[in-house]
Every structure is written in C-alpha cells, then in structure tokens.
PDB file of C-alpha atoms in Angstrom:
ATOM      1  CA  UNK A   1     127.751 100.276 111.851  1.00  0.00           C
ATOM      2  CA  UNK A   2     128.086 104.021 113.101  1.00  0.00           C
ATOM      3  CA  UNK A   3     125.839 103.987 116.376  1.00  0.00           C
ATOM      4  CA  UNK A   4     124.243 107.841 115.366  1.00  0.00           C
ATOM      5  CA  UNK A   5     123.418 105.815 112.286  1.00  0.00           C
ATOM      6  CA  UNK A   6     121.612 102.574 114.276  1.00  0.00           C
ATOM      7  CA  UNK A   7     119.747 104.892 116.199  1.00  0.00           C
ATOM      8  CA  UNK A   8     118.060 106.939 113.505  1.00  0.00           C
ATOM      9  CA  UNK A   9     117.278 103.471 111.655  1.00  0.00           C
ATOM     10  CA  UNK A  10     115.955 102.419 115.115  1.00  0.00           C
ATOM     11  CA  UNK A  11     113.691 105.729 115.634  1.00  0.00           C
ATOM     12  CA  UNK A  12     112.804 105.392 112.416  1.00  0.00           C
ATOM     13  CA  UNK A  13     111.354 101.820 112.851  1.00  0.00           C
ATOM     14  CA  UNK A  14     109.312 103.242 115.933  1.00  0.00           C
ATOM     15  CA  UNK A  15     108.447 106.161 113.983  1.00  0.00           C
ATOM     16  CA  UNK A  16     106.978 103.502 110.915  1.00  0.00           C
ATOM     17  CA  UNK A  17     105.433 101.706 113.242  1.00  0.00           C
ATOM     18  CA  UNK A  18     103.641 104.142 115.309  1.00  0.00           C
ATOM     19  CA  UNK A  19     102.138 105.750 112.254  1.00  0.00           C
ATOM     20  CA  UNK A  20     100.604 102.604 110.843  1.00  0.00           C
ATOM     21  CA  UNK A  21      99.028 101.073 114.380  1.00  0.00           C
ATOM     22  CA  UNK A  22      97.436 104.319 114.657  1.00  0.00           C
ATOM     23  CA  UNK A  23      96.580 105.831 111.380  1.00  0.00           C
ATOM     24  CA  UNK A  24      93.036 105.639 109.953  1.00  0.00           C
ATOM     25  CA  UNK A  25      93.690 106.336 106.779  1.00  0.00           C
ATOM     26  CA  UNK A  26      94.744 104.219 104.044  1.00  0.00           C
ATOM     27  CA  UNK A  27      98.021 106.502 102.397  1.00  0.00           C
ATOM     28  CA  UNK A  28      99.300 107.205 106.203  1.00  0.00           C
ATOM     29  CA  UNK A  29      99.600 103.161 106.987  1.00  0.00           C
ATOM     30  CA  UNK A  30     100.816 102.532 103.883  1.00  0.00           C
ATOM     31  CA  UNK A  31     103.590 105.683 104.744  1.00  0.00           C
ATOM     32  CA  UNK A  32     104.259 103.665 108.068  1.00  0.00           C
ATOM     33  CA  UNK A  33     104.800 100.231 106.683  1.00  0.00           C
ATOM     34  CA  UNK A  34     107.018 101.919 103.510  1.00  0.00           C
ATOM     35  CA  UNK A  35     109.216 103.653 106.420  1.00  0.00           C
ATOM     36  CA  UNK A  36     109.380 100.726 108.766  1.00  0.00           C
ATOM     37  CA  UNK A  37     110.898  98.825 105.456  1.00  0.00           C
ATOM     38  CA  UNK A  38     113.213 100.816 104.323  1.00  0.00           C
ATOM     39  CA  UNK A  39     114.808 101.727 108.053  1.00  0.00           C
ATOM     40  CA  UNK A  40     114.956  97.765 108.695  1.00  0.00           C
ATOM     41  CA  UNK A  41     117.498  97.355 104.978  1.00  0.00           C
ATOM     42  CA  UNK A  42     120.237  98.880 106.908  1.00  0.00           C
ATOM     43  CA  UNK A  43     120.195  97.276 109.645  1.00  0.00           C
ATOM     44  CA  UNK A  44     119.808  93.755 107.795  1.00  0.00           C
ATOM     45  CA  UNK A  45     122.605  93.942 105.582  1.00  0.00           C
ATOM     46  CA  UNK A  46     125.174  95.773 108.296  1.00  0.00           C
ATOM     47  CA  UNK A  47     127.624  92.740 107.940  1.00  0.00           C
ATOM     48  CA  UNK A  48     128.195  93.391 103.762  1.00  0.00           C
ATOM     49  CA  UNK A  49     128.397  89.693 103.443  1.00  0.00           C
ATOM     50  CA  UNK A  50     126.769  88.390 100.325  1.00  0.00           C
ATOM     51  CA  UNK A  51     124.529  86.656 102.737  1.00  0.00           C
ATOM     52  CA  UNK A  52     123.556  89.676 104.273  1.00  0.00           C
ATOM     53  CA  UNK A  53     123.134  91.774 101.364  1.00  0.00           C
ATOM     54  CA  UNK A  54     121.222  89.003  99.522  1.00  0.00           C
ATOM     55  CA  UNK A  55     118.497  88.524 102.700  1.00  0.00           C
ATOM     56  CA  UNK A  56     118.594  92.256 102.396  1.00  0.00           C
ATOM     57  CA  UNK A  57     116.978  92.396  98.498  1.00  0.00           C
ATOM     58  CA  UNK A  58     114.657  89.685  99.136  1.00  0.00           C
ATOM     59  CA  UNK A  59     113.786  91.727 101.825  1.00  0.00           C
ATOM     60  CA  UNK A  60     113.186  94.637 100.024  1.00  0.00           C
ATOM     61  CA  UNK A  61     111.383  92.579  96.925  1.00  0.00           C
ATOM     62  CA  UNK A  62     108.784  91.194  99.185  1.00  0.00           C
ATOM     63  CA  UNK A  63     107.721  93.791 101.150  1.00  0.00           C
ATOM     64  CA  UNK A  64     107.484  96.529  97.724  1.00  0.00           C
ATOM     65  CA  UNK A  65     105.446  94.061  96.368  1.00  0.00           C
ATOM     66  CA  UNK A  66     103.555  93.698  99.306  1.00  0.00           C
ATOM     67  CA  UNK A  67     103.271  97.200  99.766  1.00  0.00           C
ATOM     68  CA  UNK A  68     102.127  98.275  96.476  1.00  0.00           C
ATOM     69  CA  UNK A  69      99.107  95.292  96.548  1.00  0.00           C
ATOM     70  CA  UNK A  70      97.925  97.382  99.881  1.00  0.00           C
ATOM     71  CA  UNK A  71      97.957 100.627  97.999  1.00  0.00           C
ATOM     72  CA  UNK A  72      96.506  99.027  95.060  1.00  0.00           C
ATOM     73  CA  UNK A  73      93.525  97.198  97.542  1.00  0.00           C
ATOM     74  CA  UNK A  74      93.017 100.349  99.285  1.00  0.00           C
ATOM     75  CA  UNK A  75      92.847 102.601  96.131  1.00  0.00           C
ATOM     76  CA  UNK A  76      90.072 100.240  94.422  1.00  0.00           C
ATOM     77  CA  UNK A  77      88.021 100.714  97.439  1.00  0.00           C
ATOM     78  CA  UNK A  78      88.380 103.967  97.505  1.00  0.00           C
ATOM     79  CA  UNK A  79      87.794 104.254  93.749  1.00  0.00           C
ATOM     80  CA  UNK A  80      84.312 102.010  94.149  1.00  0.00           C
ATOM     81  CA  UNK A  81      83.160 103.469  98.200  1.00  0.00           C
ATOM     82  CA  UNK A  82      84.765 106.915  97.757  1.00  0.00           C
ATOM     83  CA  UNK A  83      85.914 105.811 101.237  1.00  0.00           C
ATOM     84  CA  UNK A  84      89.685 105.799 102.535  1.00  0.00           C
ATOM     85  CA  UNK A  85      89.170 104.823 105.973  1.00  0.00           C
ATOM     86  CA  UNK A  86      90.829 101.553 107.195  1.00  0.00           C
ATOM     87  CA  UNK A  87      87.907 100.323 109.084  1.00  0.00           C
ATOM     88  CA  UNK A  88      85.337 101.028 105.391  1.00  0.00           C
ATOM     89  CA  UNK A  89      86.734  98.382 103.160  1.00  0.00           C
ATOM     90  CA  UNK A  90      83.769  96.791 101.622  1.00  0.00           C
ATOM     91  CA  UNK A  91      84.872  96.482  97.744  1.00  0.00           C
ATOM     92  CA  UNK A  92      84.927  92.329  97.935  1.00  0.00           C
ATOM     93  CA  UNK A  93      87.850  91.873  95.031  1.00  0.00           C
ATOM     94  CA  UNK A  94      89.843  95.018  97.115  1.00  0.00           C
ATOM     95  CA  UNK A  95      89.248  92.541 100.749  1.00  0.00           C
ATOM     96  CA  UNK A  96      90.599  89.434  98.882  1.00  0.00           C
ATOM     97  CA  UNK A  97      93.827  91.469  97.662  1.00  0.00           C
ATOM     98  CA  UNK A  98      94.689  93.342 100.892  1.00  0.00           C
ATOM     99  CA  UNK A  99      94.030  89.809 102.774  1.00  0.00           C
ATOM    100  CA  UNK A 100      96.634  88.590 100.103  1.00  0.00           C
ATOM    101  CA  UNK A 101      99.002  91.405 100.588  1.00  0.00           C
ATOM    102  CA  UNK A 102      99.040  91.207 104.268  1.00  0.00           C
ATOM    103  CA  UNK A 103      99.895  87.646 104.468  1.00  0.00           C
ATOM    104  CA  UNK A 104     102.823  88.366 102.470  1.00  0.00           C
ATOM    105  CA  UNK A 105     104.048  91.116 104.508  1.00  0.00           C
ATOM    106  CA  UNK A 106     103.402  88.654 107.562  1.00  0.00           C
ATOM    107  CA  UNK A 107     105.276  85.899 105.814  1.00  0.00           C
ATOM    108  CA  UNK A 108     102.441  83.498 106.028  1.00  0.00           C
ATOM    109  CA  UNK A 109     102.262  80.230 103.365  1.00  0.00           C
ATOM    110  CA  UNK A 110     101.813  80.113 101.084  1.00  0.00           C
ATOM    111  CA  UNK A 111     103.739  83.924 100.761  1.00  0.00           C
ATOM    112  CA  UNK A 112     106.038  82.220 103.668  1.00  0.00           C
ATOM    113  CA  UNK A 113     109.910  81.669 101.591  1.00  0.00           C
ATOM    114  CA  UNK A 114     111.349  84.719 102.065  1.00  0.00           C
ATOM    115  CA  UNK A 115     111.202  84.785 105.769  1.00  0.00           C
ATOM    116  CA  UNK A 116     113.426  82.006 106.932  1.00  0.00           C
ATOM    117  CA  UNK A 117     115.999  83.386 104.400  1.00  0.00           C
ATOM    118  CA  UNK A 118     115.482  86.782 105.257  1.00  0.00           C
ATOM    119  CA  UNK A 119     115.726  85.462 108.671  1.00  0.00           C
ATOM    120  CA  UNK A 120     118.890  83.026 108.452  1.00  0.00           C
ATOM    121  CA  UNK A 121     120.978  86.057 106.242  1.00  0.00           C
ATOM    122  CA  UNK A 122     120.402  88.995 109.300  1.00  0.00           C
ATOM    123  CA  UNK A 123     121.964  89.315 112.613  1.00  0.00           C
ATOM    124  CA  UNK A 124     120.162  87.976 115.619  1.00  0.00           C
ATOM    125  CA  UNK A 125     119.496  91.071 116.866  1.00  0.00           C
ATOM    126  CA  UNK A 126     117.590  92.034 113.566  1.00  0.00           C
ATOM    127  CA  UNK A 127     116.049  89.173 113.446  1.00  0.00           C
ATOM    128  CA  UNK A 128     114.409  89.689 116.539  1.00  0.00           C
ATOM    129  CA  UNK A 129     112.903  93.124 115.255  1.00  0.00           C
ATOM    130  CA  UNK A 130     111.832  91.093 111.952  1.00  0.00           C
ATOM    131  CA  UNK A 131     109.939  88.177 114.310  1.00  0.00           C
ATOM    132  CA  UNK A 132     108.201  91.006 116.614  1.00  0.00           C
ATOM    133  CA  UNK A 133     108.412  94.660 115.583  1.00  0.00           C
ATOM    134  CA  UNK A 134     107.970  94.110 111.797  1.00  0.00           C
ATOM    135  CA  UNK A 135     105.044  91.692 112.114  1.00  0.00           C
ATOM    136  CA  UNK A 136     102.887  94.910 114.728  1.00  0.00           C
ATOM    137  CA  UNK A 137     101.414  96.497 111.859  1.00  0.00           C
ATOM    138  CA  UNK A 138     100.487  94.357 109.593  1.00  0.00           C
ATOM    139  CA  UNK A 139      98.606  92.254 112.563  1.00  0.00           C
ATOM    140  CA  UNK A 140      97.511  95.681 113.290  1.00  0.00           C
ATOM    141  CA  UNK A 141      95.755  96.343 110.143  1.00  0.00           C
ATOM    142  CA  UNK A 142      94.516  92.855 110.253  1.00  0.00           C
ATOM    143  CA  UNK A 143      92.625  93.507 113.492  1.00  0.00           C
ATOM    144  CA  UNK A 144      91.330  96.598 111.887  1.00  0.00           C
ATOM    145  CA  UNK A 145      89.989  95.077 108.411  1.00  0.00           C
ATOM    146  CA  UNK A 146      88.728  91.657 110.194  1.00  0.00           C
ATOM    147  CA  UNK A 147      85.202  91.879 109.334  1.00  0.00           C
ATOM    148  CA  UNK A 148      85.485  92.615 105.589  1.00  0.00           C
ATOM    149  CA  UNK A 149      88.257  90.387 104.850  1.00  0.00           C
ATOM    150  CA  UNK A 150      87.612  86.835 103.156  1.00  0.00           C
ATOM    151  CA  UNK A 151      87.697  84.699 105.971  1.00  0.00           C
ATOM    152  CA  UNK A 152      87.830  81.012 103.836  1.00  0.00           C
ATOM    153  CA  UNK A 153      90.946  82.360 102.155  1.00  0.00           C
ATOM    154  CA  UNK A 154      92.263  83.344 105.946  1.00  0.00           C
ATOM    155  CA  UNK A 155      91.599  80.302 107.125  1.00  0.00           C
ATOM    156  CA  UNK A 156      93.069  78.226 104.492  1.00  0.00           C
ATOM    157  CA  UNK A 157      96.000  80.299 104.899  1.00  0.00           C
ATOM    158  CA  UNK A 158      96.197  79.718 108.878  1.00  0.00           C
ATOM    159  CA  UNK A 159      95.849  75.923 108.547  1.00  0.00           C
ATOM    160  CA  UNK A 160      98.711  76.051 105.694  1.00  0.00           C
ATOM    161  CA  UNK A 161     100.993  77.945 108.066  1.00  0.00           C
ATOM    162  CA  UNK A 162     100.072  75.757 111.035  1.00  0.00           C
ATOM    163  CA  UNK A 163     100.833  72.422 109.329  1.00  0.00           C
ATOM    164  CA  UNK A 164     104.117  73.476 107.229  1.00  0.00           C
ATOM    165  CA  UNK A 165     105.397  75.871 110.154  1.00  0.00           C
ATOM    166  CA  UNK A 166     105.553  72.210 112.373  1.00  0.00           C
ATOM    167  CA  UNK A 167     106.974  70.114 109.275  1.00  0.00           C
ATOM    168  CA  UNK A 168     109.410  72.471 107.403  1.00  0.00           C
ATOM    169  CA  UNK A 169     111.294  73.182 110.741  1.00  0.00           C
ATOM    170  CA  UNK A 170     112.038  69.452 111.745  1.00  0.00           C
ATOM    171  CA  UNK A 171     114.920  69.098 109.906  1.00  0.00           C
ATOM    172  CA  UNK A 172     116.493  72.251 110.506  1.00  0.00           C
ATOM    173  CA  UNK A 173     120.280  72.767 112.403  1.00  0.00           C
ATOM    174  CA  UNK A 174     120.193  76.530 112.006  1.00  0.00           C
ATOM    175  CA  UNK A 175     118.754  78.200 114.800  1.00  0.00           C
ATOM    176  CA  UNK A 176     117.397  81.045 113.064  1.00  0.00           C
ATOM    177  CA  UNK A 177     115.813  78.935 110.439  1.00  0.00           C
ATOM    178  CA  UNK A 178     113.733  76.855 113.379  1.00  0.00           C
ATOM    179  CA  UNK A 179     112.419  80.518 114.760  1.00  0.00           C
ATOM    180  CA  UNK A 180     111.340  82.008 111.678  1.00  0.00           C
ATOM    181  CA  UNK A 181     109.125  78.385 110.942  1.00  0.00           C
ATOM    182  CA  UNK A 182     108.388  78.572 114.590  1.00  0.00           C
ATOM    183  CA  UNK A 183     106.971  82.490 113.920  1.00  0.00           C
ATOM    184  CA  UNK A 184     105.595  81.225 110.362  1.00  0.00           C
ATOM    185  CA  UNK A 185     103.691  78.481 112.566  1.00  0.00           C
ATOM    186  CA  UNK A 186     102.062  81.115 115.408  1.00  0.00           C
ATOM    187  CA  UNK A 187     101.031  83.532 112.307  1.00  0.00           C
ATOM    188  CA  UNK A 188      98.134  80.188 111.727  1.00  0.00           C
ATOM    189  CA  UNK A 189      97.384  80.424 115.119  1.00  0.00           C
ATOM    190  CA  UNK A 190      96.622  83.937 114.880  1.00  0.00           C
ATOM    191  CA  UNK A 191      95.587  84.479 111.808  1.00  0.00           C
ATOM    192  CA  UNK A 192      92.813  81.284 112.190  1.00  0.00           C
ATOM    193  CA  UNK A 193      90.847  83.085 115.132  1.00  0.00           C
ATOM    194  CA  UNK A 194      91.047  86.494 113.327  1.00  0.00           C
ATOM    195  CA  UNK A 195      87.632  86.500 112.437  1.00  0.00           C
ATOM    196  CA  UNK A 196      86.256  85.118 115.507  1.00  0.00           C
ATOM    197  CA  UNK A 197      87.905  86.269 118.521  1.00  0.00           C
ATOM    198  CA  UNK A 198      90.294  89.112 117.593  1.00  0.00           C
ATOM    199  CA  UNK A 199      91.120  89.575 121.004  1.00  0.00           C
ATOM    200  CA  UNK A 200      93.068  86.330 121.020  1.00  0.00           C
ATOM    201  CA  UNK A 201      95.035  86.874 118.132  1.00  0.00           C
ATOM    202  CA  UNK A 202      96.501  89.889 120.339  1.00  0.00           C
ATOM    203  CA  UNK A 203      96.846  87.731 122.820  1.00  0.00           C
ATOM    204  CA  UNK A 204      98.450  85.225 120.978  1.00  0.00           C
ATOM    205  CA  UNK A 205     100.616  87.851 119.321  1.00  0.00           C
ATOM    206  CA  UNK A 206     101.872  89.609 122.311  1.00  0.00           C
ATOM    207  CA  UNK A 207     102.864  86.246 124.062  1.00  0.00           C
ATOM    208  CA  UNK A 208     104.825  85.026 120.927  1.00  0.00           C
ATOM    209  CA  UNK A 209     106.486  88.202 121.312  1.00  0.00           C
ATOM    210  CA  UNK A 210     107.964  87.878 124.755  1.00  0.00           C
ATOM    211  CA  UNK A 211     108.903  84.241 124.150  1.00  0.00           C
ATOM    212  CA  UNK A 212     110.673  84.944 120.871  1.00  0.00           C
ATOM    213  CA  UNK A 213     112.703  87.869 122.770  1.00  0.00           C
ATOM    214  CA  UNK A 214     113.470  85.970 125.300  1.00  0.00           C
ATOM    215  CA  UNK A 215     115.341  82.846 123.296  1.00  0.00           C
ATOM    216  CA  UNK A 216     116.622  85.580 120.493  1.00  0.00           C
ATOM    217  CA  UNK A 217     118.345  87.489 122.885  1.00  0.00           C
ATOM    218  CA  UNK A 218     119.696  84.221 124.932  1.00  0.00           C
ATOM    219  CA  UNK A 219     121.124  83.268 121.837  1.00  0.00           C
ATOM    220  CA  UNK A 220     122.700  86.081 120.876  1.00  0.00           C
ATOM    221  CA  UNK A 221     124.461  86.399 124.437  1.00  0.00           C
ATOM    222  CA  UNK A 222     125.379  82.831 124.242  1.00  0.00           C
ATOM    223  CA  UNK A 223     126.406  83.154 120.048  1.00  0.00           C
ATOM    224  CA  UNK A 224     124.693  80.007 119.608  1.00  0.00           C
ATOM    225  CA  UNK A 225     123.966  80.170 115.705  1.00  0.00           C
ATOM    226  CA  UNK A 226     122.965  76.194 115.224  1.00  0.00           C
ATOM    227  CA  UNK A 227     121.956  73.435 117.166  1.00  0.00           C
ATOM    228  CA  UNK A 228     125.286  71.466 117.475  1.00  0.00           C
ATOM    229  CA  UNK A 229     126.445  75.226 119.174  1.00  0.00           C
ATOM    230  CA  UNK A 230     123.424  75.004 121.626  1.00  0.00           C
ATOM    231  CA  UNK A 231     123.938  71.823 122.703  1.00  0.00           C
ATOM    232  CA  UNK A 232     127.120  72.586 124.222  1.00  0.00           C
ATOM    233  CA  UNK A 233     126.248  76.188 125.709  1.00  0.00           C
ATOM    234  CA  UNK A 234     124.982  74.908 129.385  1.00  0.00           C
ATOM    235  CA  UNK A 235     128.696  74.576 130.259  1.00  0.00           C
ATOM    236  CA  UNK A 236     128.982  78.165 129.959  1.00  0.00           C
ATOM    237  CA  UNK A 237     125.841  79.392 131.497  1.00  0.00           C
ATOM    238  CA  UNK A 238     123.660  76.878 133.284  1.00  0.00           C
ATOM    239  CA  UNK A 239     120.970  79.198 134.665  1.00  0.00           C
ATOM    240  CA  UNK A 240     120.873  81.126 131.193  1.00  0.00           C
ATOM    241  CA  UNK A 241     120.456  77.623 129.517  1.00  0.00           C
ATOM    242  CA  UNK A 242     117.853  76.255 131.676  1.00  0.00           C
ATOM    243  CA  UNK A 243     115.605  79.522 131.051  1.00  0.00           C
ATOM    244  CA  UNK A 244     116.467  78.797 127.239  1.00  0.00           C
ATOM    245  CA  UNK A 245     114.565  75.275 127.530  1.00  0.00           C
ATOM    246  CA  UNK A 246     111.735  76.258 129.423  1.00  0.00           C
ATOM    247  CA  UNK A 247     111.335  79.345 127.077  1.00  0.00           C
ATOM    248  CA  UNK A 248     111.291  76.876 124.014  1.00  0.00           C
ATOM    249  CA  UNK A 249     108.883  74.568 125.440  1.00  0.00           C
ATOM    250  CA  UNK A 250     106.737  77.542 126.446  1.00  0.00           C
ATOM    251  CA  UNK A 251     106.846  78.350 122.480  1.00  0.00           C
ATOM    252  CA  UNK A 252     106.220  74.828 121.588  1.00  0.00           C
ATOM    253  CA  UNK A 253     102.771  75.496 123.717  1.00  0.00           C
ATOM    254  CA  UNK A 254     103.883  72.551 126.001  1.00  0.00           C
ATOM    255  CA  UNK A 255     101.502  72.609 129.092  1.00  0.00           C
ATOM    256  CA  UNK A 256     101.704  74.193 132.207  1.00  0.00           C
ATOM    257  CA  UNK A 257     103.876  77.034 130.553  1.00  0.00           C
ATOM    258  CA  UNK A 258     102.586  80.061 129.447  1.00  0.00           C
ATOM    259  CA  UNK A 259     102.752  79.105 125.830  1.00  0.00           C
ATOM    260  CA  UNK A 260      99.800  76.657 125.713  1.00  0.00           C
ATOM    261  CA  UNK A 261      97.756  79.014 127.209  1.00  0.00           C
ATOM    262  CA  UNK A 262      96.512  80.959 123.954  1.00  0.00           C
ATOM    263  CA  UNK A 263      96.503  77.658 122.079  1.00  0.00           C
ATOM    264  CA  UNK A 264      94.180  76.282 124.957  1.00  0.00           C
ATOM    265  CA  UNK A 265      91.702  79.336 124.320  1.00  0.00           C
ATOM    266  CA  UNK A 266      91.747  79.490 120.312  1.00  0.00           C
ATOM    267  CA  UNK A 267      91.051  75.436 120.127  1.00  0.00           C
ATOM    268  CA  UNK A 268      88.470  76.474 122.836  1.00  0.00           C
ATOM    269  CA  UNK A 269      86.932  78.952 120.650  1.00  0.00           C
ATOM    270  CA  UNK A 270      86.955  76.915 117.489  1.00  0.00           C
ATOM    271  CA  UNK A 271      84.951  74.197 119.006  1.00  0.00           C
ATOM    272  CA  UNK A 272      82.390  77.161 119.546  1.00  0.00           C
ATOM    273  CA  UNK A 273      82.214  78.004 116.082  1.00  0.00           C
ATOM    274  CA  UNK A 274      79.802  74.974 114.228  1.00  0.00           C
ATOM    275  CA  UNK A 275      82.648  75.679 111.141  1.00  0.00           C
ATOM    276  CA  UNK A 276      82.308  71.683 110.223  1.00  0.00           C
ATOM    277  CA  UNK A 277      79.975  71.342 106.737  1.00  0.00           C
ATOM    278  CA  UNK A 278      76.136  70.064 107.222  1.00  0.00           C
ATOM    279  CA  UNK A 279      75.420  66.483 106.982  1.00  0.00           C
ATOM    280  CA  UNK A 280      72.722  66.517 104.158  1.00  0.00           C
TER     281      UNK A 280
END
C-alpha cells in the first residue's frame, strides 16, 4: 500500500477514535465509531487476497449492523427522554439494544464469529489495531452507559465469553486465531465487573492491551503465523522468544506476572458482591 495512503487511514483511525472517547453526544460517537470503521477496511484487505478481502466484508457487515443498532438505541431514547446525551440513557428497551449492539462491535459471544475470522484474514499488524485500538470506544461507551445498561444480560454475556474464549481456542494452530479467542476471553473479564467496579475493567483493558502488543508485534518480527512456526523461532532469537513466553503466560493470568493481577482484583470484587440467589 502507498505509505501517504496508510497514514491518512492511520490519522483517520485516531481521528475516529478520539471523537467517540470524548464526545457526549449520541450522533458525534456514532460519527467516531462509523470513521474508525471505514479507515480500518483499507488497511484489512491491503493484501487483495480473497482472504483478505473476505475478512474485510465481514468486517464491514458486522460493524454497519452494529452501528446502525447504536443509532437506532440512541434515537429511541432520545425519541422517549428528549435527551441525546451519552450519560441520559434511561429508555429500558433502548439500554437492552445498545448493550446488544456494543457487544457486537466488541466481538463478545454470543456476537463473537466474526472476530477470529476477521482476525485470521488481516495482517498482523492490523490485527493488532483490531485487538486494541478498535475495541477503545466501544469499552469507552460502555464505561459511560454502565449504570443504565441491563446488567443480567451483561453478565450472561461475560460468563459466555469467559468459558468459550478458554474452550474454542484449545484446538487452534493459527496464531491469530488463539489471540482473537484469547481477546474474546478478556472482553468476559471486563465486561463481568462493568457494573461493579468500572475502574477495573480499565484496568483490565489497558493491561490486555500492552500484553497483546507485545506478542503481536513479536510475531510479526519473528513471521511466526502458526504454532508449528513458533515452535522453531528461539533458534533465531532467543531473548525475543523468551519475552514471547513470559508475555503469553502473563496473558494467560499465570501468577506472579502482571496478567493475574486484574483477574486477582475482579474475582476479589465478585466475592464482594452477594450476586448468589437467596436460599428460601
């Protein structure tokens, strides 16, 4: 791809961003999340193999869709509250849609099978900006809508992602495949102490971030695209491949690393929360 045209697809992505993590209104986020979608298509199917272009229109499918459910969530709260503030959503049918419509731009389950596709049919580099970048604003208007959305359906949705993150990516050999399970797996981690502790989904998120940077961009120096291509790579860069491991445990949430840390807190802050049904 012409670099002039990677960077104004890259500006543009900070520009989509930017406006949805710090709009207050409704149309503006919307705006944001429409840009950031449309700058990421280019950069997704830059190879113009089928692959590519294919993980490209799923792409594309998912996020509309996606897009026009938070425009139609946002308008039937404004049409019932005369409100269009983020932070005013009280319309209870509008809540359970945009909590619907942001789990499918996050990729969480049961909205999770375009992301591993997505993920597998895009270069490494854009599939780092898919697992961190693309995921900001939609866990930014999550932290902004917490207290009106439905939190049973959230939390249904966060143990879903939790449990089928772990299982679906066991029997993967595609390296890209195991990270976007892996990410589908930390969105139930965040998305489960939404309501309670919003602070540690951040915390959570931000973490995930640097760990999922860190082994994307290993692999893509080392071009290791599946396991059996891993396995090998410590001949070529020992030091490089060591950090690789410990990163990966880290993400696993193995203890000491930095990982289990969040997990330590939300399991902490669940046991707080009295959410197991009275004995009668």
């Amino acid at each position: 791809m012409n670099p002039q045209a990677k960077l104004v697809f890259t500006l543009s992505l900070l520009l989509g961003t930017t406006t949805t993590i710090t709009s207050n209104h409704w149309i503006t986020a919307w705006a944001g999340l429409e840009i950031n979608t449309l700058s990421i298509l280019p950069l997704i199917s830059q190879s113009h193999h089928p692959r590519a272009i294919e993980a490209a229109t799923k792409y594309f499918l998912t996020q509309a869709a996606a897009s026009a459910l938070v425009l139609f969530s946002s308008m039937t709260n404004a049409w019932h509250t005369g409100q269009w503030d983020i932070t005013q959503m009280t319309h209870p049918t509008s809540c359970l849609i945009l909590t619907s419509a942001i789990a499918m731009k996050l990729g969480m389950v049961p909205f999770h099978f375009w992301f591993p596709e997505v993920l597998q049919g895009s270069p490494l580099t854009t599939g780092l900006l898919l697992s961190t970048v693309m995921k900001f604003p939609p866990i930014t208007l999550l932290f902004m809508t917490y207290p009106s959305l439905n939190p049973t359906l959230l939390t249904c949705m966060a143990i879903m992602s939790t449990a089928l993150g772990g299982w679906m990516g066991l029997n993967q050999t595609q390296t890209r495949k195991i990270l976007a399970f892996s990410s589908i797996s930390h969105l139930g981690w965040m998305a489960i102490i939404l309501s309670f502790n919003p602070k540690l989904t951040l915390l959570n998120f931000y973490l995930y971030a640097l760990m999922t940077s860190t082994v994307f961009l290993t692999l893509n120096t080392v071009k290791a695209l599946k396991l059996s291509t891993l396995i090998t790579t410590w001949t070529k860069a020992p030091s490089l491949n060591a950090m690789l491991l410990l990163t990966l445990l880290s993400l696993a949430g193995l203890p000491p690393l930095t990982g289990f840390l969040p997990k330590w807190l939300i399991i902490q802050e669940l046991t707080k929360q009295d959410m197991a049904p009275m004995a009668t």
